[in-house]
Coordinates of C-alpha atoms in Angstrom, one line a residue:
Chain A
M103 CA 39.1 -113.7 -32.8
P104 CA 38.6 -112.8 -29.5
V105 CA 36.4 -109.3 -29.6
M106 CA 38.0 -108.9 -25.7
N107 CA 40.9 -110.4 -24.0
I108 CA 41.8 -110.7 -20.6
K109 CA 45.2 -111.0 -19.7
K110 CA 46.4 -112.1 -16.3
F111 CA 44.4 -109.9 -15.3
S112 CA 44.0 -109.6 -11.0
F113 CA 41.2 -107.4 -9.1
T114 CA 41.3 -106.0 -5.7
Y115 CA 38.6 -104.3 -3.6
P116 CA 39.4 -101.2 -1.9
G117 CA 39.7 -101.9 2.3
V118 CA 40.9 -105.5 1.3
D119 CA 44.2 -107.4 1.5
H120 CA 43.3 -110.6 -1.0
P121 CA 42.8 -110.2 -4.6
S122 CA 38.9 -110.7 -5.5
L123 CA 40.7 -112.0 -9.1
K124 CA 43.9 -113.7 -9.1
S125 CA 45.1 -113.7 -12.8
I126 CA 42.5 -114.0 -14.9
T127 CA 43.1 -115.1 -18.8
L128 CA 40.0 -115.3 -20.7
P129 CA 38.9 -114.2 -24.5
I130 CA 35.4 -113.0 -25.3
K131 CA 35.1 -114.9 -28.6
K132 CA 33.1 -112.4 -31.5
N133 CA 29.9 -113.4 -31.9
K134 CA 29.6 -116.0 -29.6
I135 CA 27.7 -116.4 -25.8
T136 CA 29.9 -117.0 -23.2
A137 CA 29.1 -117.9 -19.8
L138 CA 30.8 -117.1 -16.4
I139 CA 29.3 -119.7 -13.9
G140 CA 30.2 -120.2 -10.5
P141 CA 29.1 -120.5 -6.7
S142 CA 28.5 -117.0 -5.0
G143 CA 31.5 -115.1 -4.4
C144 CA 33.6 -117.0 -7.0
G145 CA 34.1 -113.3 -8.4
K146 CA 32.2 -113.4 -11.7
S147 CA 30.0 -110.5 -11.3
T148 CA 34.0 -108.7 -10.7
L149 CA 35.0 -110.2 -13.3
L150 CA 32.0 -108.7 -16.0
R151 CA 31.6 -104.9 -13.9
S152 CA 35.9 -104.9 -14.5
M153 CA 35.3 -105.3 -18.6
N154 CA 33.2 -101.7 -19.2
R155 CA 35.1 -100.5 -15.8
I156 CA 31.9 -99.8 -14.2
H157 CA 33.9 -100.7 -10.7
D158 CA 35.4 -97.5 -11.5
L159 CA 32.3 -95.0 -10.2
Y160 CA 33.5 -96.0 -7.2
P161 CA 37.3 -95.1 -6.2
G162 CA 40.0 -97.4 -4.5
N163 CA 39.8 -100.5 -7.3
K164 CA 43.3 -102.0 -7.6
Y165 CA 44.1 -103.7 -11.4
D166 CA 46.5 -105.7 -12.6
G167 CA 47.4 -107.5 -15.7
K168 CA 44.7 -106.4 -18.9
I169 CA 42.0 -106.4 -20.4
E170 CA 41.8 -105.6 -24.2
L171 CA 39.2 -104.9 -26.5
L172 CA 39.4 -105.2 -30.7
D173 CA 38.4 -102.1 -32.3
L174 CA 36.4 -103.3 -35.3
D175 CA 37.4 -100.3 -37.5
T176 CA 41.4 -100.6 -36.8
G177 CA 41.7 -104.2 -35.7
K178 CA 43.6 -102.7 -32.8
Y179 CA 43.6 -103.7 -29.4
Q180 CA 42.9 -100.9 -26.4
N181 CA 44.2 -102.4 -23.1
I182 CA 40.8 -100.7 -20.9
L183 CA 42.1 -100.7 -17.9
E184 CA 44.6 -97.6 -19.3
I185 CA 41.5 -95.6 -19.5
K186 CA 41.1 -92.3 -17.1
K187 CA 39.4 -90.1 -19.2
E188 CA 35.9 -89.2 -19.0
N189 CA 35.2 -89.1 -23.0
E190 CA 37.0 -92.6 -23.2
F191 CA 35.2 -93.8 -20.2
I192 CA 31.7 -92.8 -22.0
E193 CA 33.1 -94.3 -25.5
L194 CA 34.1 -97.0 -23.6
R195 CA 30.6 -97.9 -22.6
Q196 CA 29.3 -97.0 -25.9
K197 CA 31.2 -99.9 -27.2
V198 CA 30.5 -102.6 -24.5
G199 CA 26.6 -102.3 -23.2
M200 CA 25.7 -103.4 -20.0
I201 CA 22.2 -105.7 -18.7
F202 CA 22.0 -105.4 -15.2
Q203 CA 19.8 -108.1 -12.6
K204 CA 17.3 -106.0 -12.1
P205 CA 15.1 -104.6 -15.1
T206 CA 16.5 -100.5 -14.7
P207 CA 13.7 -98.9 -16.7
F208 CA 15.0 -94.8 -16.1
P209 CA 11.9 -92.8 -15.2
M210 CA 10.5 -91.6 -18.4
S211 CA 8.5 -92.8 -21.5
I212 CA 9.5 -96.0 -23.4
F213 CA 10.7 -94.1 -26.1
D214 CA 12.8 -92.0 -24.0
N215 CA 14.3 -94.6 -22.2
V216 CA 15.0 -96.6 -25.8
A217 CA 16.4 -93.3 -27.4
Y218 CA 18.4 -92.3 -24.3
G219 CA 22.0 -93.8 -25.3
L220 CA 21.5 -92.6 -28.6
K221 CA 20.5 -88.7 -27.5
I222 CA 23.3 -88.4 -25.3
A223 CA 25.6 -89.7 -27.9
G224 CA 24.7 -86.6 -29.4
I225 CA 22.1 -87.7 -32.4
K226 CA 19.3 -85.9 -32.5
N227 CA 18.2 -86.5 -35.9
K228 CA 14.0 -86.7 -34.7
S229 CA 13.8 -89.5 -37.9
E230 CA 16.9 -91.5 -37.2
L231 CA 16.1 -91.2 -33.5
K232 CA 12.6 -93.2 -34.0
D233 CA 13.9 -95.6 -36.3
R234 CA 16.2 -96.6 -34.6
V235 CA 14.1 -96.9 -31.9
E236 CA 11.6 -98.5 -33.6
N237 CA 14.5 -101.0 -34.9
A238 CA 15.9 -101.4 -31.3
L239 CA 13.0 -102.4 -30.1
K240 CA 11.9 -105.2 -33.0
G241 CA 15.2 -106.4 -32.1
S242 CA 14.4 -106.9 -28.5
A243 CA 11.1 -108.4 -29.4
L244 CA 9.3 -105.8 -27.7
W245 CA 8.1 -103.4 -30.8
K246 CA 4.6 -105.6 -30.8
E247 CA 4.1 -104.9 -27.2
V248 CA 4.7 -101.4 -26.9
H249 CA 4.4 -99.6 -30.4
D250 CA 1.3 -98.0 -29.8
R251 CA 2.5 -96.9 -26.3
L252 CA 5.4 -95.2 -26.6
D253 CA 4.9 -92.2 -25.0
K254 CA 3.8 -93.9 -21.9
S255 CA 6.4 -94.1 -18.6
A256 CA 8.3 -97.4 -19.0
M257 CA 7.4 -97.9 -15.5
G258 CA 4.2 -99.4 -16.5
L259 CA 5.6 -102.9 -18.4
S260 CA 6.1 -105.8 -16.7
G261 CA 9.7 -106.9 -15.3
G262 CA 9.9 -108.9 -18.4
Q263 CA 9.1 -106.1 -20.6
Q264 CA 11.0 -103.9 -18.5
Q265 CA 14.1 -106.0 -19.1
R266 CA 13.4 -106.2 -22.8
L267 CA 13.3 -103.0 -22.8
C268 CA 17.0 -102.2 -21.4
I269 CA 17.9 -104.8 -23.6
A270 CA 16.4 -102.9 -26.6
R271 CA 17.9 -99.3 -24.6
A272 CA 21.9 -101.1 -24.7
V273 CA 20.9 -102.4 -28.2
A274 CA 20.1 -99.1 -30.0
V275 CA 24.0 -97.7 -29.5
K276 CA 25.1 -101.0 -31.4
P277 CA 27.8 -102.1 -28.6
E278 CA 30.4 -104.4 -30.2
V279 CA 29.5 -106.1 -26.8
L280 CA 27.3 -107.2 -24.6
L281 CA 27.8 -108.0 -20.6
F282 CA 24.5 -109.7 -18.9
D283 CA 24.8 -109.6 -15.1
E284 CA 22.2 -112.6 -14.1
P285 CA 19.7 -110.7 -16.6
T286 CA 16.8 -113.6 -15.9
S287 CA 17.3 -114.0 -12.0
A288 CA 13.9 -111.8 -11.3
L289 CA 12.0 -112.8 -13.6
D290 CA 9.8 -115.4 -14.2
P291 CA 9.9 -119.2 -16.1
I292 CA 7.8 -117.3 -19.5
S293 CA 9.7 -114.0 -19.2
T294 CA 13.5 -115.7 -19.0
G295 CA 12.4 -118.2 -21.7
A296 CA 11.5 -115.2 -23.8
I297 CA 14.6 -113.0 -22.7
E298 CA 17.1 -116.2 -23.6
E299 CA 15.9 -116.6 -27.1
L300 CA 16.5 -113.0 -27.3
I301 CA 20.0 -113.2 -26.6
V302 CA 20.6 -116.3 -28.6
E303 CA 19.1 -114.0 -31.5
L304 CA 20.9 -111.1 -30.6
K305 CA 24.6 -112.5 -30.9
K306 CA 24.5 -112.3 -35.0
D307 CA 25.4 -108.4 -33.9
V308 CA 27.4 -108.2 -30.8
S309 CA 29.7 -110.7 -29.0
I310 CA 28.0 -111.4 -25.6
A311 CA 29.2 -112.7 -22.0
I312 CA 26.5 -112.9 -19.2
V313 CA 27.1 -114.2 -15.8
T314 CA 24.1 -116.7 -14.5
H315 CA 23.7 -118.8 -11.3
N316 CA 21.2 -120.8 -13.6
M317 CA 23.4 -123.8 -15.3
Q318 CA 20.7 -125.0 -17.5
Q319 CA 20.7 -121.5 -18.3
A320 CA 24.4 -121.5 -19.5
S321 CA 24.1 -124.8 -21.7
R322 CA 21.5 -123.9 -23.1
I323 CA 22.8 -120.7 -24.8
S324 CA 26.6 -120.5 -24.7
D325 CA 29.3 -120.8 -26.8
Y326 CA 31.5 -120.9 -24.5
T327 CA 31.6 -121.7 -20.6
A328 CA 33.9 -120.3 -17.9
F329 CA 34.2 -122.1 -14.2
M330 CA 35.5 -120.1 -11.7
Y331 CA 35.9 -120.6 -8.0
L332 CA 37.1 -118.3 -5.3
G333 CA 38.5 -115.7 -7.9
D334 CA 40.5 -118.3 -10.0
L335 CA 39.3 -119.3 -13.3
I336 CA 39.3 -123.3 -13.3
E337 CA 38.1 -124.0 -16.6
Y338 CA 37.4 -122.6 -19.8
D339 CA 36.2 -124.3 -22.7
K340 CA 32.9 -125.0 -25.5
T341 CA 30.1 -125.3 -23.6
E342 CA 29.7 -129.2 -24.2
N343 CA 32.7 -130.0 -23.0
I344 CA 32.4 -128.7 -19.4
F345 CA 28.8 -129.7 -18.9
L346 CA 29.0 -133.3 -20.7
N347 CA 33.3 -133.8 -20.5
P348 CA 34.6 -131.6 -17.9
K349 CA 38.3 -131.9 -17.4
E350 CA 38.5 -130.6 -13.7
K351 CA 37.5 -132.5 -10.5
Q352 CA 35.8 -128.9 -9.2
T353 CA 33.9 -128.2 -12.1
E354 CA 32.5 -131.7 -12.4
D355 CA 31.7 -131.3 -8.9
Y356 CA 30.0 -127.9 -9.4
I357 CA 27.9 -129.0 -12.2
T358 CA 26.5 -131.7 -11.2
G359 CA 25.6 -130.1 -8.1
R360 CA 28.3 -131.5 -5.2
F361 CA 28.8 -127.8 -4.2
G362 CA 27.8 -124.5 -4.5
Chain B
M2 CA -4.8 -105.0 24.5
E3 CA -5.2 -105.2 20.4
K4 CA -8.9 -103.6 20.5
I5 CA -7.4 -101.2 23.1
F6 CA -4.4 -100.3 20.5
Q7 CA -6.4 -100.1 17.4
K8 CA -8.7 -97.0 19.8
L9 CA -5.8 -95.4 20.4
S10 CA -4.1 -95.0 16.9
L11 CA -7.7 -93.9 15.9
A12 CA -8.2 -91.8 18.4
S13 CA -4.6 -90.2 17.8
A14 CA -5.8 -90.1 13.8
T15 CA -9.0 -88.1 14.3
L16 CA -7.8 -85.4 17.2
V17 CA -5.3 -84.4 13.8
F18 CA -9.0 -83.4 11.5
V19 CA -10.6 -82.6 15.3
L20 CA -7.6 -79.9 15.6
L21 CA -7.9 -78.9 12.4
V22 CA -11.5 -78.3 11.9
G23 CA -11.2 -77.0 15.4
I24 CA -8.4 -74.3 14.6
F25 CA -10.6 -73.7 11.4
L26 CA -13.4 -72.6 13.4
T27 CA -12.3 -70.9 15.9
L28 CA -10.5 -68.3 13.6
Y29 CA -13.9 -68.1 11.9
S30 CA -15.7 -67.5 14.8
A31 CA -13.3 -64.3 16.1
A32 CA -13.0 -63.1 12.5
K33 CA -16.8 -63.1 12.0
P34 CA -17.4 -59.3 12.6
A35 CA -14.8 -58.0 10.6
I36 CA -16.1 -60.7 7.5
D37 CA -19.6 -59.4 7.8
E38 CA -18.2 -55.4 8.3
F39 CA -15.6 -56.2 5.2
G40 CA -16.4 -58.8 3.4
L41 CA -14.2 -60.3 0.6
G42 CA -13.4 -56.5 -0.4
F43 CA -10.9 -56.8 2.7
I44 CA -8.8 -59.1 0.9
T45 CA -8.2 -56.4 -2.0
N46 CA -8.2 -53.3 1.0
P47 CA -4.6 -51.7 0.9
E48 CA -6.0 -49.5 4.0
W49 CA -5.3 -50.5 7.7
N50 CA -6.7 -48.8 10.4
K51 CA -8.2 -46.1 8.5
E52 CA -10.7 -43.3 9.9
V53 CA -13.4 -42.9 7.5
V54 CA -16.7 -40.9 7.0
V55 CA -19.3 -42.9 6.6
P56 CA -21.0 -41.4 3.9
T57 CA -25.0 -40.3 4.2
A58 CA -27.0 -38.2 1.4
Q59 CA -26.3 -35.0 3.1
D60 CA -22.9 -35.6 3.5
T61 CA -22.3 -37.3 -0.3
A62 CA -23.6 -33.4 -1.3
N63 CA -21.3 -31.6 1.5
R64 CA -18.4 -33.5 -0.4
A65 CA -19.2 -32.3 -3.9
E66 CA -19.0 -28.7 -2.5
A67 CA -15.9 -30.0 -0.5
L68 CA -14.6 -31.5 -3.9
N69 CA -15.0 -28.3 -5.3
S70 CA -13.7 -25.6 -2.6
D71 CA -10.7 -28.0 -1.4
D72 CA -9.7 -30.2 -4.1
D73 CA -6.1 -31.0 -1.9
A74 CA -8.2 -32.4 0.8
I75 CA -9.5 -35.1 -1.7
T76 CA -6.5 -35.9 -3.5
D77 CA -4.6 -36.3 -0.5
E78 CA -7.2 -38.7 1.0
D79 CA -7.1 -41.0 -2.4
D80 CA -3.1 -41.4 -2.2
V81 CA -1.8 -44.3 -0.5
M82 CA 0.0 -43.0 3.0
I83 CA 1.4 -44.4 6.1
A84 CA -1.5 -45.6 8.5
D85 CA -0.3 -42.4 10.8
E86 CA -0.8 -39.5 8.3
D87 CA -3.8 -40.9 7.0
D88 CA -5.5 -40.6 10.5
E89 CA -4.2 -36.8 9.9
I90 CA -5.9 -36.5 7.1
A91 CA -8.9 -38.4 8.1
D92 CA -9.0 -36.0 10.9
E93 CA -8.7 -32.6 9.1
D94 CA -11.3 -33.9 6.5
E95 CA -13.5 -34.8 9.6
M96 CA -13.3 -30.8 11.0
L97 CA -13.5 -29.6 8.1
L98 CA -17.0 -31.5 7.5
D99 CA -18.0 -31.3 11.6
D100 CA -19.1 -27.6 11.2
E101 CA -21.3 -28.8 8.5
D102 CA -22.8 -31.2 10.4
E103 CA -22.5 -34.4 12.3
S104 CA -21.0 -37.1 10.1
V105 CA -20.3 -40.6 11.8
T106 CA -16.8 -42.2 11.4
K107 CA -15.7 -45.2 11.5
T108 CA -12.0 -47.2 11.4
I109 CA -11.7 -49.7 8.6
Y110 CA -9.4 -52.9 8.1
G111 CA -7.9 -54.1 4.5
G112 CA -6.0 -57.1 4.2
L113 CA -3.8 -56.4 0.9
V114 CA -0.7 -55.0 1.8
P115 CA 0.2 -57.8 4.5
I116 CA -0.9 -60.4 2.4
V117 CA 1.4 -59.0 -1.0
G118 CA 3.9 -58.8 2.2
T119 CA 3.4 -62.3 2.7
L120 CA 3.0 -64.0 -0.5
L121 CA 6.4 -61.6 -2.0
S122 CA 8.6 -62.3 0.6
T123 CA 8.3 -66.2 0.6
L124 CA 8.5 -65.7 -3.2
I125 CA 11.8 -64.5 -3.3
A126 CA 13.0 -66.6 -0.4
L127 CA 12.2 -69.2 -2.6
V128 CA 13.3 -68.3 -5.8
F129 CA 16.9 -67.4 -3.7
A130 CA 17.0 -70.9 -2.4
L131 CA 15.7 -73.0 -4.8
P132 CA 19.1 -73.0 -6.7
I133 CA 21.3 -72.9 -4.4
A134 CA 19.7 -75.9 -2.4
M135 CA 19.9 -78.0 -5.4
G136 CA 22.9 -77.3 -6.0
I137 CA 24.4 -78.0 -2.2
A138 CA 22.5 -81.4 -2.6
V139 CA 23.5 -82.3 -5.7
F140 CA 27.0 -81.9 -4.7
L141 CA 26.3 -83.4 -1.1
A142 CA 24.9 -86.4 -2.6
E143 CA 26.8 -87.2 -6.0
I144 CA 30.2 -84.6 -6.3
A145 CA 31.4 -84.9 -3.0
P146 CA 33.7 -87.6 -1.1
K147 CA 32.1 -89.1 1.8
N148 CA 34.0 -87.9 4.3
I149 CA 33.6 -83.8 3.3
S150 CA 29.6 -84.9 2.8
N151 CA 29.5 -85.8 6.1
I152 CA 31.1 -82.4 7.6
V153 CA 28.8 -80.4 5.1
G154 CA 25.7 -82.0 6.2
I155 CA 26.4 -81.5 9.8
A156 CA 26.9 -78.0 9.1
I157 CA 24.0 -78.0 7.2
E158 CA 21.8 -79.6 10.1
L159 CA 23.3 -76.9 12.1
L160 CA 22.5 -74.2 10.6
A161 CA 18.4 -75.8 10.6
A162 CA 18.8 -76.1 13.8
I163 CA 19.2 -72.0 14.3
P164 CA 16.3 -70.2 16.2
S165 CA 14.4 -67.6 13.8
I166 CA 15.4 -65.0 16.3
I167 CA 18.9 -64.9 15.7
F168 CA 18.5 -65.1 12.0
G169 CA 16.5 -61.8 12.3
M170 CA 19.2 -60.2 14.2
W171 CA 22.4 -60.9 11.8
G172 CA 20.0 -60.3 8.8
L173 CA 19.5 -56.4 10.5
Y174 CA 22.9 -56.3 11.8
Y175 CA 24.9 -57.2 9.1
F176 CA 23.2 -59.2 6.4
A177 CA 20.6 -56.0 5.6
P178 CA 23.6 -53.0 5.6
I179 CA 25.5 -55.4 2.4
V180 CA 22.2 -56.2 0.6
A181 CA 21.1 -52.3 0.9
G182 CA 24.8 -51.5 -0.1
I183 CA 24.6 -53.8 -3.3
V184 CA 21.1 -52.8 -4.5
G185 CA 20.0 -49.5 -2.8
G186 CA 16.8 -48.9 -0.8
Y187 CA 16.3 -49.6 2.3
Q188 CA 17.6 -51.9 4.9
V189 CA 14.8 -53.0 6.4
S190 CA 12.8 -54.5 2.8
L191 CA 11.0 -56.9 1.2
L192 CA 13.9 -58.0 -0.4
T193 CA 16.0 -58.7 2.8
A194 CA 13.6 -60.1 4.7
G195 CA 13.1 -62.0 1.8
L196 CA 17.0 -63.2 1.5
V197 CA 17.2 -63.7 5.4
L198 CA 13.7 -66.4 4.8
G199 CA 15.4 -68.0 2.1
V200 CA 18.7 -68.2 3.6
M201 CA 16.2 -70.2 6.6
I202 CA 14.4 -72.4 4.6
L203 CA 17.7 -73.6 2.6
P204 CA 19.1 -75.9 5.3
F205 CA 15.6 -77.9 5.0
M206 CA 15.6 -77.7 1.1
A207 CA 19.3 -78.8 0.5
A208 CA 19.3 -81.7 3.5
I209 CA 15.4 -83.2 2.3
T210 CA 16.8 -83.0 -1.7
R211 CA 20.2 -84.4 -0.7
D212 CA 17.8 -87.5 1.7
S213 CA 15.7 -88.1 -1.3
M214 CA 18.7 -88.3 -4.0
N215 CA 19.9 -90.8 -2.4
T216 CA 17.5 -92.8 -2.6
T217 CA 18.1 -93.4 -6.1
P218 CA 19.1 -97.2 -6.8
A219 CA 22.9 -97.6 -7.2
V220 CA 22.1 -99.8 -10.5
L221 CA 19.7 -97.3 -12.3
K222 CA 23.0 -94.8 -12.1
E223 CA 24.7 -97.4 -13.3
S224 CA 22.7 -98.2 -16.1
A225 CA 22.8 -94.6 -17.1
Y226 CA 26.8 -94.5 -16.7
A227 CA 27.2 -98.3 -18.9
L228 CA 25.3 -96.2 -21.8
G229 CA 28.0 -93.4 -21.5
A230 CA 26.4 -91.2 -19.5
T231 CA 28.6 -88.4 -17.8
K232 CA 28.1 -87.7 -14.5
F233 CA 26.4 -84.0 -15.2
E234 CA 23.8 -86.2 -17.6
V235 CA 22.7 -88.4 -15.1
I236 CA 22.0 -85.7 -12.2
K237 CA 19.8 -84.6 -14.7
D238 CA 18.6 -87.2 -16.6
I239 CA 18.0 -89.9 -13.6
I240 CA 18.5 -88.7 -9.8
F241 CA 16.7 -85.6 -10.2
P242 CA 13.2 -87.0 -12.3
Y243 CA 14.0 -90.2 -9.7
S244 CA 14.1 -87.8 -6.6
K245 CA 11.2 -85.5 -7.7
V246 CA 8.5 -86.7 -5.0
G247 CA 10.7 -85.5 -2.4
I248 CA 12.2 -82.3 -4.0
I249 CA 8.7 -81.4 -4.3
G250 CA 8.2 -82.2 -0.6
S251 CA 10.8 -80.3 0.9
I252 CA 9.7 -76.9 -1.3
I253 CA 6.3 -77.5 0.5
L254 CA 8.2 -77.8 3.7
A255 CA 10.1 -75.0 3.2
L256 CA 7.0 -73.0 1.7
G257 CA 5.1 -74.2 5.1
R258 CA 7.8 -72.5 7.2
A259 CA 8.6 -69.5 4.9
L260 CA 5.0 -68.0 4.9
G261 CA 4.1 -68.2 8.5
E262 CA 7.9 -67.3 10.1
T263 CA 7.7 -64.5 12.2
M264 CA 9.8 -63.5 14.0
A265 CA 12.7 -62.5 11.5
V266 CA 10.7 -61.1 9.1
A267 CA 9.8 -58.9 11.7
F268 CA 12.9 -58.0 12.4
L269 CA 13.3 -57.3 8.7
I270 CA 10.5 -56.2 6.8
G271 CA 9.9 -52.6 7.7
S272 CA 6.7 -53.5 9.4
I273 CA 4.2 -50.4 8.3
F274 CA 0.9 -51.1 5.8
V275 CA 2.2 -49.4 2.4
L276 CA 2.0 -51.5 -1.0
P277 CA 5.7 -51.7 -2.0
K278 CA 6.1 -49.9 -5.0
A279 CA 10.0 -51.5 -5.7
I280 CA 11.3 -55.2 -4.3
N281 CA 13.0 -52.9 -1.8
D282 CA 10.7 -51.2 0.0
P283 CA 9.6 -51.7 3.4
T284 CA 6.1 -53.6 3.7
I285 CA 4.6 -56.1 5.9
S286 CA 3.2 -59.5 6.2
I287 CA 0.5 -61.4 7.6
P288 CA 2.3 -62.8 10.9
V289 CA 4.3 -59.8 11.6
A290 CA 1.2 -57.4 11.4
M291 CA -0.6 -59.6 13.8
A292 CA 2.5 -60.2 16.4
N293 CA 3.0 -56.6 15.8
N294 CA -0.9 -55.6 16.4
F295 CA -2.6 -57.8 18.9
G296 CA -1.4 -56.0 22.1
E297 CA -3.1 -52.9 21.4
A298 CA -5.7 -54.5 19.0
S299 CA -9.6 -54.4 20.8
G300 CA -13.0 -54.6 19.0
L301 CA -13.3 -54.6 14.6
G302 CA -9.4 -54.4 15.0
E303 CA -9.2 -57.8 16.5
S304 CA -11.3 -59.4 14.7
A305 CA -9.3 -57.8 11.7
L306 CA -6.3 -59.4 12.4
F307 CA -8.2 -63.0 13.0
Y308 CA -9.8 -62.5 9.2
L309 CA -5.4 -61.8 8.4
A310 CA -4.7 -65.2 10.3
L311 CA -8.1 -67.1 8.8
I312 CA -6.0 -65.8 5.0
L313 CA -2.9 -66.8 5.9
F314 CA -4.4 -70.2 7.4
I315 CA -6.1 -70.7 4.0
I316 CA -3.1 -69.4 2.2
S317 CA -1.1 -72.2 3.4
F318 CA -3.3 -74.6 2.9
A319 CA -4.1 -73.7 -0.8
V320 CA -0.6 -73.7 -1.2
I321 CA 0.3 -77.3 0.8
S322 CA -3.0 -78.5 -1.7
L323 CA -1.4 -77.5 -4.5
A324 CA 1.5 -79.0 -4.1
K325 CA 0.4 -82.0 -3.7
F326 CA -2.4 -82.1 -6.1
Y327 CA 0.8 -81.5 -8.6
F328 CA 2.8 -84.4 -7.3
L329 CA 0.5 -86.6 -7.4
K330 CA -0.5 -86.4 -11.1
K331 CA 3.3 -86.4 -11.6
A332 CA 3.7 -89.2 -9.3
K333 CA 1.2 -91.1 -11.5

């Protein structure tokens, strides 16, 4: 059962004639990792950034089609493109978290970083905050490294630690879906390995969509892969099929490194 | 070529220190007579340009007699009075004692009134301007659409470019009557001077704060929004902490300008050497005291003005060092 259903979704940036995404239809399956791959400018990040409507911080975008999000409590789908009110946006973004290309620690302590999403969601109980921060940090394999300096600034952590902190921060609010926008492109291979392990670990609890430039990464960690090119979804299938037995010529050319 | 360039830039950098130390030493040597005469007591003495009798042993005895015979003269002298009246009383005193014996008089100078006037008017300016400047900066950086932000931004920069004498005249003729109408009291006062100072430093603070808020990386703001933060929360928790350094910098610059501002304050503060008892009383600030009195000053009076200048120099230096220290500590 897909936790998100993207249906005939088109997207146009303001001041541009042609759409950046053309009638994309794609499921994000529950407790699976879906990788979005394709050459630069194919629209994979645009698609990802539409799934929590973070694009709407900047006015003037045009949408068409539907992006449906499953409400795990009621079992009903809601079209997130219809969201207009601020409180609905907040609710959406608490359900659909996001990790960015560069680590984005906030200018505050490690504890406050992880607790931030909880605090703005209205959780004030100190012991509950403490428990959930600890669990999120343990779940992000960061607890051992930072448990004795939770009150220190998050800016003092290494790049890889900062990115795991951002994952802990997103996990702490217990989202249904996590969107990763090239989460390891600014990290060294060892940190990248740790993040990849973590993402695989996380799919027990959340459904994941990840944009990546790194095809090995997509083949290593994802269950499903969508190949996009110039705003079109060329092929979507199980990851092993995409990499071992692609149906489309363009997909084969891209994954064998003939272009892109 | 390389060497010449290096030497030239080194020389330019050295010049800064030479100027700084040079100005300090010049001020100190010019203030030396007053420093020797009045010592640190200058800072706490509220009298300016007041003639007093130098007490001798015999004089003290006479004074005790005078205390018995004529209470009024002595108590009057203890009161804080406007300089001119003080002079008269001193004269009367002198005459009173003159028929007893030949006593020596001298003029004393104390800096308390202008020091207090400078610090309080600057404080009023800051308290008034800081919240408004933050409001303007937040509006320009985060809330207003781009075209409106640009127009208001230009208006702010134009406001910063207005010469201070224009602020002084506008303040005296149009702003002060309104303030006095609301608060009561004198039109020329600490309050009106402080508020006009506030209007003058407002555009600086707003423009610099806006610029540093604009340096907050978009992805950092997006991260907070992606966690479900509202615009207000993003401004409060992300943008303000991130641009803290720039905001403190803007406060330092504004303080520097407010402490040394002469022209606008000269129009509005009242220019009398009297400690203000209320916020809407007239008083004087250090730069105004210097500008008003340099023409006639000579000897010890002139030296006392240099002493005031030295104190202003040290106050500015201390304020900026404190702010820098605070900012360095916080940045770590």
